[in-house]
CSV table of C-alpha atoms and ligand atoms in Angstrom, one decimal:
chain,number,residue,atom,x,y,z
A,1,UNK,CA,0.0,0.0,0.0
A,2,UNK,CA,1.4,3.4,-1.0
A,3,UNK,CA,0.0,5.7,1.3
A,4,UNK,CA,1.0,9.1,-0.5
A,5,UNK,CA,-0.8,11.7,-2.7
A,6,UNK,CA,0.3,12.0,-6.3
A,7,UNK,CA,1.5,15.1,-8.1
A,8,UNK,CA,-1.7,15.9,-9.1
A,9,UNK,CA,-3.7,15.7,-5.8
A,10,UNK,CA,-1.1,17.7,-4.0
A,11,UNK,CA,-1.6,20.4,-7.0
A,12,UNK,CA,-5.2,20.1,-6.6
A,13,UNK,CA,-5.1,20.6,-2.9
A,14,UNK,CA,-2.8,23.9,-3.2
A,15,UNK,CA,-5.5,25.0,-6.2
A,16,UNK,CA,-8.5,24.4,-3.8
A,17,UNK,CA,-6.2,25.7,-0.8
A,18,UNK,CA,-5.8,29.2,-2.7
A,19,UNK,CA,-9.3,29.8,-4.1
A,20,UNK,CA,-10.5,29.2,-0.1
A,21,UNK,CA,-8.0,31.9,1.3
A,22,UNK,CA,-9.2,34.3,-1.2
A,23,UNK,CA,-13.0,33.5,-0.7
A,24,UNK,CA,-14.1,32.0,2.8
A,25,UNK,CA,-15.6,35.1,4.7
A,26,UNK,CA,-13.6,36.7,7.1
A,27,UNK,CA,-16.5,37.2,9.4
A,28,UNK,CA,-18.4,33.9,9.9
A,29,UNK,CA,-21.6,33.9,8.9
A,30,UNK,CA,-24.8,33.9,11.2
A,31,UNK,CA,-26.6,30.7,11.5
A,32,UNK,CA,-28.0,29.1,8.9
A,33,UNK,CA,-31.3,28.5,11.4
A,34,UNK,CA,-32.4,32.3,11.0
A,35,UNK,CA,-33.3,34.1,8.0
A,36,UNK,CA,-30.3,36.1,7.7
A,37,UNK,CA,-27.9,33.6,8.2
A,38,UNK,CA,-29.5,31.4,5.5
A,39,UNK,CA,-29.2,33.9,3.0
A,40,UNK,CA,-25.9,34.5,3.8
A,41,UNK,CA,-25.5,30.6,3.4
A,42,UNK,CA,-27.4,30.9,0.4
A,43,UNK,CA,-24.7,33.4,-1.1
A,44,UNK,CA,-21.6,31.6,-0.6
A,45,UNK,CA,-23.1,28.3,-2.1
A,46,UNK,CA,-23.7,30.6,-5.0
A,47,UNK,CA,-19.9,31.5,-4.4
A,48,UNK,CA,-18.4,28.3,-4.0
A,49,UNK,CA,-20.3,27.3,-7.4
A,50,UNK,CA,-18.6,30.3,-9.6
A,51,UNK,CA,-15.3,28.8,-8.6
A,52,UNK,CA,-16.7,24.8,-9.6
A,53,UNK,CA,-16.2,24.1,-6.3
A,54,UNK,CA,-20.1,23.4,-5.2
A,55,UNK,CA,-19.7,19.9,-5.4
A,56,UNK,CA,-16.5,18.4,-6.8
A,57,UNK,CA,-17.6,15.2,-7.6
A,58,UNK,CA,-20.0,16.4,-10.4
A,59,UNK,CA,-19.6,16.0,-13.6
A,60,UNK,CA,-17.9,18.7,-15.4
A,61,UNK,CA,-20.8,19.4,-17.7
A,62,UNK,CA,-22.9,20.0,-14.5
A,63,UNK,CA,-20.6,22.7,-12.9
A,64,UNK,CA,-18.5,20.2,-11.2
A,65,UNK,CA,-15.2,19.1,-11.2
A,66,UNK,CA,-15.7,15.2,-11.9
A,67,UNK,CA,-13.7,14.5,-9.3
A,68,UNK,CA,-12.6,11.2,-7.6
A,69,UNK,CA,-13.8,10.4,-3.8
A,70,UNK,CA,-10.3,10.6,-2.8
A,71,UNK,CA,-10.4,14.1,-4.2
A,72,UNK,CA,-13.4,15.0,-2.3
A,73,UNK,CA,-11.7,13.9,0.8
A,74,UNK,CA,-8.8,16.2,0.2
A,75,UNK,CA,-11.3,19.1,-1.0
A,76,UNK,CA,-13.1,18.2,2.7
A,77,UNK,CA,-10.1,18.6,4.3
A,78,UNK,CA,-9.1,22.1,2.7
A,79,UNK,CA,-12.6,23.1,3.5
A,80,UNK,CA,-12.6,22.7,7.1
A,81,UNK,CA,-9.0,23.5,7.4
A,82,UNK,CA,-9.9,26.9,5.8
A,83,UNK,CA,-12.8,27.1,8.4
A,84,UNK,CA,-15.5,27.5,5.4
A,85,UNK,CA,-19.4,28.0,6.1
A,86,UNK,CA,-21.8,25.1,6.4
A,87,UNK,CA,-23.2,24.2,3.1
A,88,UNK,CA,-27.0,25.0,4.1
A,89,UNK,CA,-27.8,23.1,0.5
A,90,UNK,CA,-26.8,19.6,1.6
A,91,UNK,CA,-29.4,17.9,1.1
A,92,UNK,CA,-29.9,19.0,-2.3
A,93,UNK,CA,-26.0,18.8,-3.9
A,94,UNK,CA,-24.9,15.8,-1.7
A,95,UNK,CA,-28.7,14.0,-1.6
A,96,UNK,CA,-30.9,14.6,-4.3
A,97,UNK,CA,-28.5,16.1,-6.7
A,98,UNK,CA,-26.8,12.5,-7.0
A,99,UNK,CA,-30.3,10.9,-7.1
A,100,UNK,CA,-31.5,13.2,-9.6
A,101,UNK,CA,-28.5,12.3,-11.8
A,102,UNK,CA,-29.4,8.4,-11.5
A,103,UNK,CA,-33.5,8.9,-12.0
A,104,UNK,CA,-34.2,12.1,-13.9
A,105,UNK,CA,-35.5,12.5,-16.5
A,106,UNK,CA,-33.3,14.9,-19.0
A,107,UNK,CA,-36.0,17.9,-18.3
A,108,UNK,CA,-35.6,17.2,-14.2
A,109,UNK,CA,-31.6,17.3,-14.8
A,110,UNK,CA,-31.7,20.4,-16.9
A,111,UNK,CA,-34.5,22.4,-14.2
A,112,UNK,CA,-33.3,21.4,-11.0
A,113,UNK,CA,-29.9,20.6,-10.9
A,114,UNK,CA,-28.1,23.8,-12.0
A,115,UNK,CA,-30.0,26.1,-9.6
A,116,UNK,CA,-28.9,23.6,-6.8
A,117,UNK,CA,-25.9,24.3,-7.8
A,118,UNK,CA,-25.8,27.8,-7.6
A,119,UNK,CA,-27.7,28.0,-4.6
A,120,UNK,CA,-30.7,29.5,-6.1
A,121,UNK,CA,-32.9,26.3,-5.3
A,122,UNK,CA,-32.1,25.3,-1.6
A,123,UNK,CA,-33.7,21.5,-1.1
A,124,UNK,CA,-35.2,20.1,2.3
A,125,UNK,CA,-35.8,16.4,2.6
A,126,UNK,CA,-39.6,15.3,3.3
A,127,UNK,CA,-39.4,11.4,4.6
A,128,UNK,CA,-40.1,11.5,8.3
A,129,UNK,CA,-43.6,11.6,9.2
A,130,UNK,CA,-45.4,11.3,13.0
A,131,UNK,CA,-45.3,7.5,13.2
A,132,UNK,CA,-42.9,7.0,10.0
A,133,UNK,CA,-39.2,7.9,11.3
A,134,UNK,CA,-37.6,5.0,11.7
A,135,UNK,CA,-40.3,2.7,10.2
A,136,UNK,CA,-40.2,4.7,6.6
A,137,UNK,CA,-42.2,2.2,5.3
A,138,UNK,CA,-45.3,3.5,7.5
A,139,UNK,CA,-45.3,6.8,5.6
A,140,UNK,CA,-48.9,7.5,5.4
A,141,UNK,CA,-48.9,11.6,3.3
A,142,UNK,CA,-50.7,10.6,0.5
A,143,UNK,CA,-50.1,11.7,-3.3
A,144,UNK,CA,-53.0,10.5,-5.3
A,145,UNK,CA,-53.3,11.2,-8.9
A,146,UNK,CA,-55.7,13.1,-10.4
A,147,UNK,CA,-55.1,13.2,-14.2
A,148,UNK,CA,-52.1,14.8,-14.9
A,149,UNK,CA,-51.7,15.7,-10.8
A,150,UNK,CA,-50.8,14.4,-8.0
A,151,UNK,CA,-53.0,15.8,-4.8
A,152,UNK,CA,-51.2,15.4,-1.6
A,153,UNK,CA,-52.9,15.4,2.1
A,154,UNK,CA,-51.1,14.6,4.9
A,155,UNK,CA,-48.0,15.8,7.1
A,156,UNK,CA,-44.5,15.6,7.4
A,157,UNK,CA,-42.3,16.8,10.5
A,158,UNK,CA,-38.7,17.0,11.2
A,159,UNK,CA,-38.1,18.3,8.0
A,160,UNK,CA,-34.5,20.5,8.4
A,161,UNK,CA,-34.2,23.9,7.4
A,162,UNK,CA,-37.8,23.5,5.5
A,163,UNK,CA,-38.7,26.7,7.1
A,164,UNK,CA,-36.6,28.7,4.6
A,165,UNK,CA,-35.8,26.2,2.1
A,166,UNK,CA,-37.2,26.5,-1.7
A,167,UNK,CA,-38.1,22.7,-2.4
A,168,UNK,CA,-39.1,19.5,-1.0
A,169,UNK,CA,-38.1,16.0,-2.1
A,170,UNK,CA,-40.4,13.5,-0.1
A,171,UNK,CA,-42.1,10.5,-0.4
A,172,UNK,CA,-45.7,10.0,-0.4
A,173,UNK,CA,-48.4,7.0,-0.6
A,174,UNK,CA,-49.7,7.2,-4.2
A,175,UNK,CA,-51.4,4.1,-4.1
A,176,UNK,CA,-53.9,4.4,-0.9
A,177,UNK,CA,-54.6,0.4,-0.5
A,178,UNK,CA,-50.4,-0.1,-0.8
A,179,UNK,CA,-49.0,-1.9,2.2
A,180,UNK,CA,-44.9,-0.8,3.5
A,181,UNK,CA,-42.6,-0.1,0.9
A,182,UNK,CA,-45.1,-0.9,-2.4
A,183,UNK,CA,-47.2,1.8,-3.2
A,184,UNK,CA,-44.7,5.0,-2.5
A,185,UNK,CA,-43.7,8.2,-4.7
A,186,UNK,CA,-41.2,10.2,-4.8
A,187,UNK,CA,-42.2,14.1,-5.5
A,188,UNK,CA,-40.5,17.0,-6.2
A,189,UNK,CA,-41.9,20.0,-5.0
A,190,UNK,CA,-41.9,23.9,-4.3
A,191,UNK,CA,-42.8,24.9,-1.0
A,192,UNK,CA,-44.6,27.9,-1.6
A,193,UNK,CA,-47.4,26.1,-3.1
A,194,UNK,CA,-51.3,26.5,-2.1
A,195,UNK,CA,-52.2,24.4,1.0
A,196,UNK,CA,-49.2,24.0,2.2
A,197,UNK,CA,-48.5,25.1,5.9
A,198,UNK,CA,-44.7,25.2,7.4
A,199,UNK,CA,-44.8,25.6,11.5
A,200,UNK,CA,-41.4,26.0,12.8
A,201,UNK,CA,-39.9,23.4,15.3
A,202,UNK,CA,-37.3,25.0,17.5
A,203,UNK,CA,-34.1,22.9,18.5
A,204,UNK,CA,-32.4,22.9,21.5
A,205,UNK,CA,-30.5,26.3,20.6
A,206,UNK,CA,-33.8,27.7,19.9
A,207,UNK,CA,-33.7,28.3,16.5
A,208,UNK,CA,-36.1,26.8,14.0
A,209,UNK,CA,-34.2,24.5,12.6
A,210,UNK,CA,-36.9,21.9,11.5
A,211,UNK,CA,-40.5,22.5,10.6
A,212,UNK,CA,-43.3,20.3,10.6
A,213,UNK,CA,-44.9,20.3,7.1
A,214,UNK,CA,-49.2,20.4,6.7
A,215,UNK,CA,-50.5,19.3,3.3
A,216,UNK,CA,-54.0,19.8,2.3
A,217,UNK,CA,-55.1,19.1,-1.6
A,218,UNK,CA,-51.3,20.5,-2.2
A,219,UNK,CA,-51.5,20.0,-6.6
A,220,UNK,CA,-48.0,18.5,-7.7
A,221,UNK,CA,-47.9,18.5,-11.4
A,222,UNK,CA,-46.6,14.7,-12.3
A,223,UNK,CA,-44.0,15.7,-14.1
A,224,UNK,CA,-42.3,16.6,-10.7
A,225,UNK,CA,-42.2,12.9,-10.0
A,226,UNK,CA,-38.4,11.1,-9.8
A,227,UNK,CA,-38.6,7.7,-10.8
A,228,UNK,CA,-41.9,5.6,-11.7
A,229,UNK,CA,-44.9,6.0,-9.5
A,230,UNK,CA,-44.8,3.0,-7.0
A,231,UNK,CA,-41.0,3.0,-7.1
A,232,UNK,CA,-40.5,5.5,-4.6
A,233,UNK,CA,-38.7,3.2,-2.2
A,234,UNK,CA,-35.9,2.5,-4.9
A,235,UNK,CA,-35.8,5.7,-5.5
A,236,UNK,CA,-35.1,6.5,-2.0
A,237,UNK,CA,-33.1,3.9,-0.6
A,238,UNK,CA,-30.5,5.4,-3.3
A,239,UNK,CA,-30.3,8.9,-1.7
A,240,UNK,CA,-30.0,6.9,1.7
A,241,UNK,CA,-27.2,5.3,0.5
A,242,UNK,CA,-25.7,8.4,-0.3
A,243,UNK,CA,-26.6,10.2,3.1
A,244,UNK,CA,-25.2,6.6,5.5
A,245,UNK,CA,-22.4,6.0,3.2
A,246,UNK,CA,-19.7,8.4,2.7
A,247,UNK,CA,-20.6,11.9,2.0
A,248,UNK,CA,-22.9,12.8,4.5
A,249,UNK,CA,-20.3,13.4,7.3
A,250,UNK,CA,-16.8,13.8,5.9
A,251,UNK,CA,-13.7,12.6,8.1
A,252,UNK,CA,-12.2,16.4,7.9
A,253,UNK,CA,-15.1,17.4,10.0
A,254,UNK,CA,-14.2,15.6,13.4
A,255,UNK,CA,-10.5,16.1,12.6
A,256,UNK,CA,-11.2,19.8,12.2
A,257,UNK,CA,-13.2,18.9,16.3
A,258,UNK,CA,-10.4,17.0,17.5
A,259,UNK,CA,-7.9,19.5,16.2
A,260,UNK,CA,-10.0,22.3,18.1
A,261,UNK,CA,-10.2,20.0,21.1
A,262,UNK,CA,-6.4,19.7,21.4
A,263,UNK,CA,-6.1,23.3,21.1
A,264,UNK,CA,-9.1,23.9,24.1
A,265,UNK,CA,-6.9,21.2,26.3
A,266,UNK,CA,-3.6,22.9,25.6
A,267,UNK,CA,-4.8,26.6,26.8
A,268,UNK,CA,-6.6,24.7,29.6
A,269,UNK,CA,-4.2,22.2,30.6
A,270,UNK,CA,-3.5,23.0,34.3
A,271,UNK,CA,-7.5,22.6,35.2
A,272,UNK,CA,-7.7,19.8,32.9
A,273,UNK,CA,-4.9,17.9,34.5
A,274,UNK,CA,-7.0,17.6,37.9
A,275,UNK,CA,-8.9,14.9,36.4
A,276,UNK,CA,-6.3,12.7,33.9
A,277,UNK,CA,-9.7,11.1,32.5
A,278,UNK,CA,-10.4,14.1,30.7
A,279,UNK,CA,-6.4,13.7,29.0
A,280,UNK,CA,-7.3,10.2,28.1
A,281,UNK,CA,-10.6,11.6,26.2
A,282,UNK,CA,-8.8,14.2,24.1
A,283,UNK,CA,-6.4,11.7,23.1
A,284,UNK,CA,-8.5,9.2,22.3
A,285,UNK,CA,-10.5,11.9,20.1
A,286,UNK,CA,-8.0,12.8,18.0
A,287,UNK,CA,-6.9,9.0,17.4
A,288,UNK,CA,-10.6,8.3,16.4
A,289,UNK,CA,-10.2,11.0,14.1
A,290,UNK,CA,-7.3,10.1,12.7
A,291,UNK,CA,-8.6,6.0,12.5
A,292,UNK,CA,-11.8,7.3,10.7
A,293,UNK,CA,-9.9,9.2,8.2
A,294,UNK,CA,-7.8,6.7,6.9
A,295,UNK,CA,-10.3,4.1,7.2
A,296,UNK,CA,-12.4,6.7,4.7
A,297,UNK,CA,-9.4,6.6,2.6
A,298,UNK,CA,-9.5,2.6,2.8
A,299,UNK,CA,-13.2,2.8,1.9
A,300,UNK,CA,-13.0,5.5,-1.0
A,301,UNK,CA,-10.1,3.7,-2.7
A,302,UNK,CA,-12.2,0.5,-2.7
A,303,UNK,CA,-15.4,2.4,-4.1
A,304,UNK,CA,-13.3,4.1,-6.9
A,305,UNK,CA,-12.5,0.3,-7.9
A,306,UNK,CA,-15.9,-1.1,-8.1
A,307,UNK,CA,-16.5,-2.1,-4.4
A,308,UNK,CA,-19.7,-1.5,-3.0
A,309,UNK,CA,-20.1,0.2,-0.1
A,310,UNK,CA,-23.0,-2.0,1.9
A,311,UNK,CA,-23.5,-2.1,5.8
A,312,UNK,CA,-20.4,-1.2,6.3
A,313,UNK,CA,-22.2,2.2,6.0
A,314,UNK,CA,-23.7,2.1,9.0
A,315,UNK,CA,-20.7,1.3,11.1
A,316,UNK,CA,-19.1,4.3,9.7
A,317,UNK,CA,-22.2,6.3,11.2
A,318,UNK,CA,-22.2,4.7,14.5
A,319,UNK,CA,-18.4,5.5,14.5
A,320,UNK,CA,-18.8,9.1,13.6
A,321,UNK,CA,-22.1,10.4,15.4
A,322,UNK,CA,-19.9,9.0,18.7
A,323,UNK,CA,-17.1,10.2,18.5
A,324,UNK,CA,-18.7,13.9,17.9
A,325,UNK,CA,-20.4,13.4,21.3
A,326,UNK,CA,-16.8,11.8,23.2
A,327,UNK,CA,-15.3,15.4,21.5
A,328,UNK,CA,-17.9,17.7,22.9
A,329,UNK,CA,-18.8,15.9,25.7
A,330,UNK,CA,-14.4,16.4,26.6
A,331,UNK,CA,-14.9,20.2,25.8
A,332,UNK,CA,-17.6,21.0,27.9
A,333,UNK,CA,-15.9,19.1,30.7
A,334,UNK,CA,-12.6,20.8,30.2
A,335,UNK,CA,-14.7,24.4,30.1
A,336,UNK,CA,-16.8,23.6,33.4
A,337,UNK,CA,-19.5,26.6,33.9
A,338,UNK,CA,-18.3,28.3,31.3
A,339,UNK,CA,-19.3,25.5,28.8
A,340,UNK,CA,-22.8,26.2,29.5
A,341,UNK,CA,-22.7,30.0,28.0
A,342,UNK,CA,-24.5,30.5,24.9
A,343,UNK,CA,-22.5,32.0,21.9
A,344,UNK,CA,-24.1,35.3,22.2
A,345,UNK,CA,-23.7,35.3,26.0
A,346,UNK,CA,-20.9,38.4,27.1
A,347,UNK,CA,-18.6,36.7,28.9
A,348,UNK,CA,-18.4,33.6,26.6
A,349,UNK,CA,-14.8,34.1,24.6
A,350,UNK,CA,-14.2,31.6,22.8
A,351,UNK,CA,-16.0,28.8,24.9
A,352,UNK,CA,-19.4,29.9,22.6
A,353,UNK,CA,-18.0,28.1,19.7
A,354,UNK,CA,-18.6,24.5,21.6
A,355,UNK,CA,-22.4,25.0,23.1
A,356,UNK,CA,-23.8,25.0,19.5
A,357,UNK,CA,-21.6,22.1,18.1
A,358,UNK,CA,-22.3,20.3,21.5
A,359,UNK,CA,-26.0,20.2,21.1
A,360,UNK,CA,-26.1,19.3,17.2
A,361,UNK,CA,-23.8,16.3,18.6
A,362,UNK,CA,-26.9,15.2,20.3
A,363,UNK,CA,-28.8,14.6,17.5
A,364,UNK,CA,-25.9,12.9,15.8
A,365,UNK,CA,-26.8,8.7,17.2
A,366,UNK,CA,-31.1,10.1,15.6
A,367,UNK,CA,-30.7,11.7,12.1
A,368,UNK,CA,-30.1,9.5,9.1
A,369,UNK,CA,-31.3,6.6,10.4
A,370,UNK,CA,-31.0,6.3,14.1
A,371,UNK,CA,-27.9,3.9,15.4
A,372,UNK,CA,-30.4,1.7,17.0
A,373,UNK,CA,-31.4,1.1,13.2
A,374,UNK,CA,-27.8,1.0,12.1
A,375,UNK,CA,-26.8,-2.1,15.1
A,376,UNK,CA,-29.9,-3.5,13.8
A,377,UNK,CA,-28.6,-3.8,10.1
A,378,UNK,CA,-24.9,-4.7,11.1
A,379,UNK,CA,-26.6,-7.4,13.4
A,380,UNK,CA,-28.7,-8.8,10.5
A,381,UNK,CA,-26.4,-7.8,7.3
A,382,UNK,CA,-23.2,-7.5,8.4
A,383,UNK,CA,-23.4,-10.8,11.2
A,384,UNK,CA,-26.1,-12.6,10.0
A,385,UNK,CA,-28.1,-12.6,13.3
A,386,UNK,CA,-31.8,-13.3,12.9
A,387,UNK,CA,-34.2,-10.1,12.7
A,388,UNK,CA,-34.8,-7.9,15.4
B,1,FAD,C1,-31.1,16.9,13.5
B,1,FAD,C2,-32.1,16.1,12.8
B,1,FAD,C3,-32.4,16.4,11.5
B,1,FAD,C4,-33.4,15.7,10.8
B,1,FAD,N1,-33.7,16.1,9.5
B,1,FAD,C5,-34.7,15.4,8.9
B,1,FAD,C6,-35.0,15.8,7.5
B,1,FAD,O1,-34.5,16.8,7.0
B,1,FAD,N2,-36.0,15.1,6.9
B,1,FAD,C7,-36.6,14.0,7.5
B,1,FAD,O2,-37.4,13.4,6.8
B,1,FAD,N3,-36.3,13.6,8.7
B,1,FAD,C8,-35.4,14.3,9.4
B,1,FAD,N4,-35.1,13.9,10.7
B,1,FAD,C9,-35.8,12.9,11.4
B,1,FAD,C10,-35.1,11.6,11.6
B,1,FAD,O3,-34.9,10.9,10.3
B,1,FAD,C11,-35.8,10.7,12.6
B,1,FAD,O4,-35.9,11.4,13.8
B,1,FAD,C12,-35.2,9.4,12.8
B,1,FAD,O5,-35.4,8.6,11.6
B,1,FAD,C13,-35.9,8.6,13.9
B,1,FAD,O6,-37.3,8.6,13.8
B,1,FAD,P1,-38.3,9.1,14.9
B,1,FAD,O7,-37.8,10.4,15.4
B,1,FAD,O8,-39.7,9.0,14.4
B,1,FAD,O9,-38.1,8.1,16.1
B,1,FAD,P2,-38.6,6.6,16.2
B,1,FAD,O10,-38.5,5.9,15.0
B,1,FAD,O11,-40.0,6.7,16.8
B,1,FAD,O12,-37.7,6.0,17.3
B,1,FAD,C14,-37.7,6.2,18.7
B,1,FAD,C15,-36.6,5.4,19.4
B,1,FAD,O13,-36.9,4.0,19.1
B,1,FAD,C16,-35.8,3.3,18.5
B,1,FAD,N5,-36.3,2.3,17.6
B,1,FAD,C17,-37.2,2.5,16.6
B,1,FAD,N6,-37.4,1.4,15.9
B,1,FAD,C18,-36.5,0.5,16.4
B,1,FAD,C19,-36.1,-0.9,16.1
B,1,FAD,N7,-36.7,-1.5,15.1
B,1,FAD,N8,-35.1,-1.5,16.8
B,1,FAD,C20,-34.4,-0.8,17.8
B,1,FAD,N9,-34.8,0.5,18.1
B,1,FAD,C21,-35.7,1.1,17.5
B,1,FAD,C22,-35.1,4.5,17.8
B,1,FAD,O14,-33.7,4.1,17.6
B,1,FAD,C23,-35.2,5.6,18.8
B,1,FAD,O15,-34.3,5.5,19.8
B,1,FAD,C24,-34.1,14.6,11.4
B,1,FAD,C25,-33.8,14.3,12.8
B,1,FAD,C26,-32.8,15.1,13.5
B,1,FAD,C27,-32.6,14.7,14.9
């Protein structure tokens, strides 16, 4: 094994390196959970696509870069390094834009997928319903067609950064007497549409991050539909794969934490000291960062020759969504009170930049498929243990 970059991805990695120190705000922007701070958002994915930079693994001919996974990982770790804004379009350039690129039609490709890109169309993700989160196969919002229509009644909830986003992709029931998976749609469609009610959820910052989502006799034309009708759950379980398998969380993100964490333990050695436990955690942090990261590399060089990527998937998100808690779990320890101080609190310094990232680490083990659900699939896939 030859564990060095080539010519080329060290020049690609200076390239992307540049372009970031010339364009990554000086100021960080506000959150992407108000209405300021997701316009701002909005703005630099517009600027991150003038440079072909909005998602590197595009093709070319789609304002990409066509770009291999390993250069993905290095772009990832450039972006972090460089301390670059959230990408508040996720779930559109990472999710649906690869789903899109695998089930549209050539119309879908052409409407949607260049204002993702530029950030003109920012995409929420409609699956979860009140009874269908981790049983996705209950989802009960119906989509019934009606000539050259689909009607949809029903409700979604949980549905992030819906309250400002442009479009939906969901899944719906098109066919009312269909049991679990049979019988499901997937729908594009704009939120601003007549009978369609968004009610903010707040998180535990206290910014609406979610919303729950109100249908009633919403009129989808049917050309918004990705995939054939009844196949929604193909459809789907593609995206998935996308969001459980590599790029949802990329390895550059927890070594950007564990980096930060080293840093927080450093300044605040003497009171960490008292209790060695809290040493052993900060270690152990940036090891697991470290272990993920090549292990990505493992997995990406496999992927880029044919493998598939399978339940490994859900190890990897297992791995991830625990080690961001063992990280900010260490920082709030090493801060004490202090921990505890909102971001916009006076006194805070720079102990505000953990409270946010310590909370959003608590919903790490639920979204994208709780890790109950992913023990559950390495039991059965992975170990062959009977069904839970
Ligand atoms: C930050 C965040 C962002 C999200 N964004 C979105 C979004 O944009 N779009 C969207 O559609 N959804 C989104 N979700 C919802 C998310 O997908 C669901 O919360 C998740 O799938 C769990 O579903 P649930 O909340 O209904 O819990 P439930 O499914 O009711 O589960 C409750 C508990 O029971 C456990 N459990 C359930 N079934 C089993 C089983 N078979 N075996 C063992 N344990 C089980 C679960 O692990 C969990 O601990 C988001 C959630 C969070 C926290």
């Amino acid at each position: 094994m030859k564990l060095e970059y080539t010519a080329a991805q060290r020049a690609f990695r200076a390239e992307i390196r540049g372009w970031l120190e010339q364009h990554v705000p000086k100021t960080p922007l506000q959150s992407f959970d108000t209405k300021e701070g997701f316009q701002q958002h909005r703005e630099w994915e517009a600027t991150l696509n003038s440079g072909h930079w909005g998602m590197v693994t595009w093709p070319k001919e789609l304002g990409g870069r066509g770009c291999d996974l390993i250069e993905w990982l290095i772009f990832e770790e450039e972006y972090w390094r460089a301390g670059a804004p959230l990408r508040v379009n996720q779930n559109g350039v990472f999710l649906l834009g690869p789903t899109l690129m695998e089930y549209g039609t050539e119309e879908q490709k052409r409407l949607f997928l260049p204002r993702m890109a530029s950030g003109q169309d920012v995409w929420a993700q409609g699956w979860s319903e009140p009874g269908a989160g981790s049983d996705m196969a209950a989802i009960r919002c119906k989509a019934i067609r009606k000539d050259d229509h689909y009607v949809i009644n029903g409700q979604k909830i949980w549905t992030t950064r819906a309250v400002w986003a442009d479009w939906l992709f969901g899944m719906f029931r098109s066919d009312p007497d269909s049991q679990r998976h049979h019988g499901l749609t997937f729908v594009l469609l704009p939120l601003n549409l007549p009978g369609i009610t968004i009610r903010p959820i707040r998180q535990l910052n206290g910014l609406p991050g979610f919303a729950e989502i109100f249908f009633d006799d919403v009129r989808v034309p049917v050309r918004n539909r990705l995939g054939e009708e009844g196949q929604g759950w193909n459809v789907a379980m593609a995206t998935a794969g996308f969001e459980r398998g590599l790029m949802l969380r990329s390895p550059a993100r927890f070594q950007a934490t564990a980096r930060a964490l080293v840093d927080l333990y450093r300044r605040n050695r003497v009171s960490a000291d008292a209790d060695p436990s809290i040493r052993d955690a900060v270690i152990k942090s940036w090891m697991d960062a470290e272990a993920y990261t090549l292990a990505t590399y493992r997995t990406a060089s496999r992927l880029m020759k044919g493998g598939q990527i399978g339940a490994e998937a859900s190890t990897n998100k297992i791995f991830w969504s625990e080690l961001d808690l063992l990280m900010h779990e260490t920082a709030m320890r090493i801060l004490g009170p202090l921990g505890e101080l909102m971001p916009e609190a006076p006194q805070v310094s720079d102990a505000g930049r953990w409270i946010d990232g310590f909370l959003f680490a608590q919903a790490g083990p639920i979204y994208a498929g709780t890790n109950e659900i992913q023990r559950n699939i390495i039991g059965e896939r992975m170990l062959g243990l009977p069904r839970a």
